[in-house]
Amino acid sequence: MESDLAILKALADPNRYRIIRLLQRNDFCVGALAKRLQLSEAAVSQHLRVLRKAGIVTGEKRGYYTHYDINRQPIARAAEVLDRIAKDTCVRQGCKLQLTGDHQSCEKYLDKLAATKERTE
């Protein structure tokens, strides 16, 4: 789950998303990405660091420059997580069913759920 969250967080930034879109069709170095995105090389490097840490991009040293490519497997895994969430049709329960106009009733309901969960574990 931690790696799924890291992937989703990494993809949530608009500039990192734009980097991924560019890397879908070409491999680029930091300088080329910076020019295409109209960002500083330092900013692009920081975004690439986050994407590398999440396993979304890989770098290949070519002479003086490192060229980046995307690793589609973590992106596909994140898509599967989102697909499972979107397709989950479980019966919803919770505060909406128990709401009496008093916020404390929601808290009591959540306490009751937590106690039930503790007993079943």
Coordinates of C-alpha atoms in Angstrom, one line a residue, residues 35-90:
K35 CA 13.1 23.6 -21.9
R36 CA 9.9 21.8 -23.0
L37 CA 8.2 22.4 -19.7
Q38 CA 9.6 25.9 -19.2
L39 CA 10.9 25.1 -15.8
S40 CA 14.4 25.4 -14.3
E41 CA 16.6 22.3 -14.5
A42 CA 16.8 22.3 -10.7
A43 CA 12.9 22.0 -10.5
V44 CA 12.9 19.3 -13.1
S45 CA 15.6 17.4 -11.2
Q46 CA 13.6 17.5 -8.0
H47 CA 10.5 16.3 -9.8
L48 CA 12.5 13.4 -11.4
R49 CA 13.9 12.5 -7.9
V50 CA 10.3 12.1 -6.6
L51 CA 9.4 10.0 -9.7
R52 CA 12.5 7.9 -9.4
K53 CA 11.9 7.2 -5.7
A54 CA 8.3 6.1 -6.6
G55 CA 9.8 3.8 -9.2
I56 CA 8.0 5.6 -12.1
V57 CA 11.1 6.7 -14.0
T58 CA 14.5 5.3 -14.6
G59 CA 17.6 7.0 -15.8
E60 CA 20.3 5.8 -18.2
K61 CA 23.6 7.6 -18.3
R62 CA 24.7 8.5 -21.8
G63 CA 28.0 10.3 -21.7
Y64 CA 27.6 13.4 -19.6
Y65 CA 23.8 13.3 -19.5
T66 CA 21.2 11.0 -18.0
H67 CA 18.2 10.3 -20.1
Y68 CA 15.0 9.3 -18.5
D69 CA 12.3 6.8 -19.4
I70 CA 9.1 5.7 -17.7
N71 CA 8.6 2.4 -16.0
R72 CA 5.0 1.6 -16.9
Q73 CA 4.5 -1.2 -14.3
P74 CA 4.0 1.0 -11.2
I75 CA 1.7 3.2 -13.2
A76 CA -0.4 0.2 -14.2
R77 CA -0.5 -1.0 -10.6
A78 CA -1.8 2.4 -9.5
A79 CA -4.4 2.2 -12.3
E80 CA -5.5 -1.2 -10.9
V81 CA -5.8 0.3 -7.4
L82 CA -8.0 3.2 -8.7
D83 CA -10.0 0.7 -10.8
R84 CA -10.7 -1.4 -7.8
I85 CA -11.9 1.7 -5.9
A86 CA -14.1 2.8 -8.7
K87 CA -15.7 -0.6 -9.2
D88 CA -16.3 -1.3 -5.5
T89 CA -20.0 -1.6 -5.1
C90 CA -20.2 -2.5 -1.4

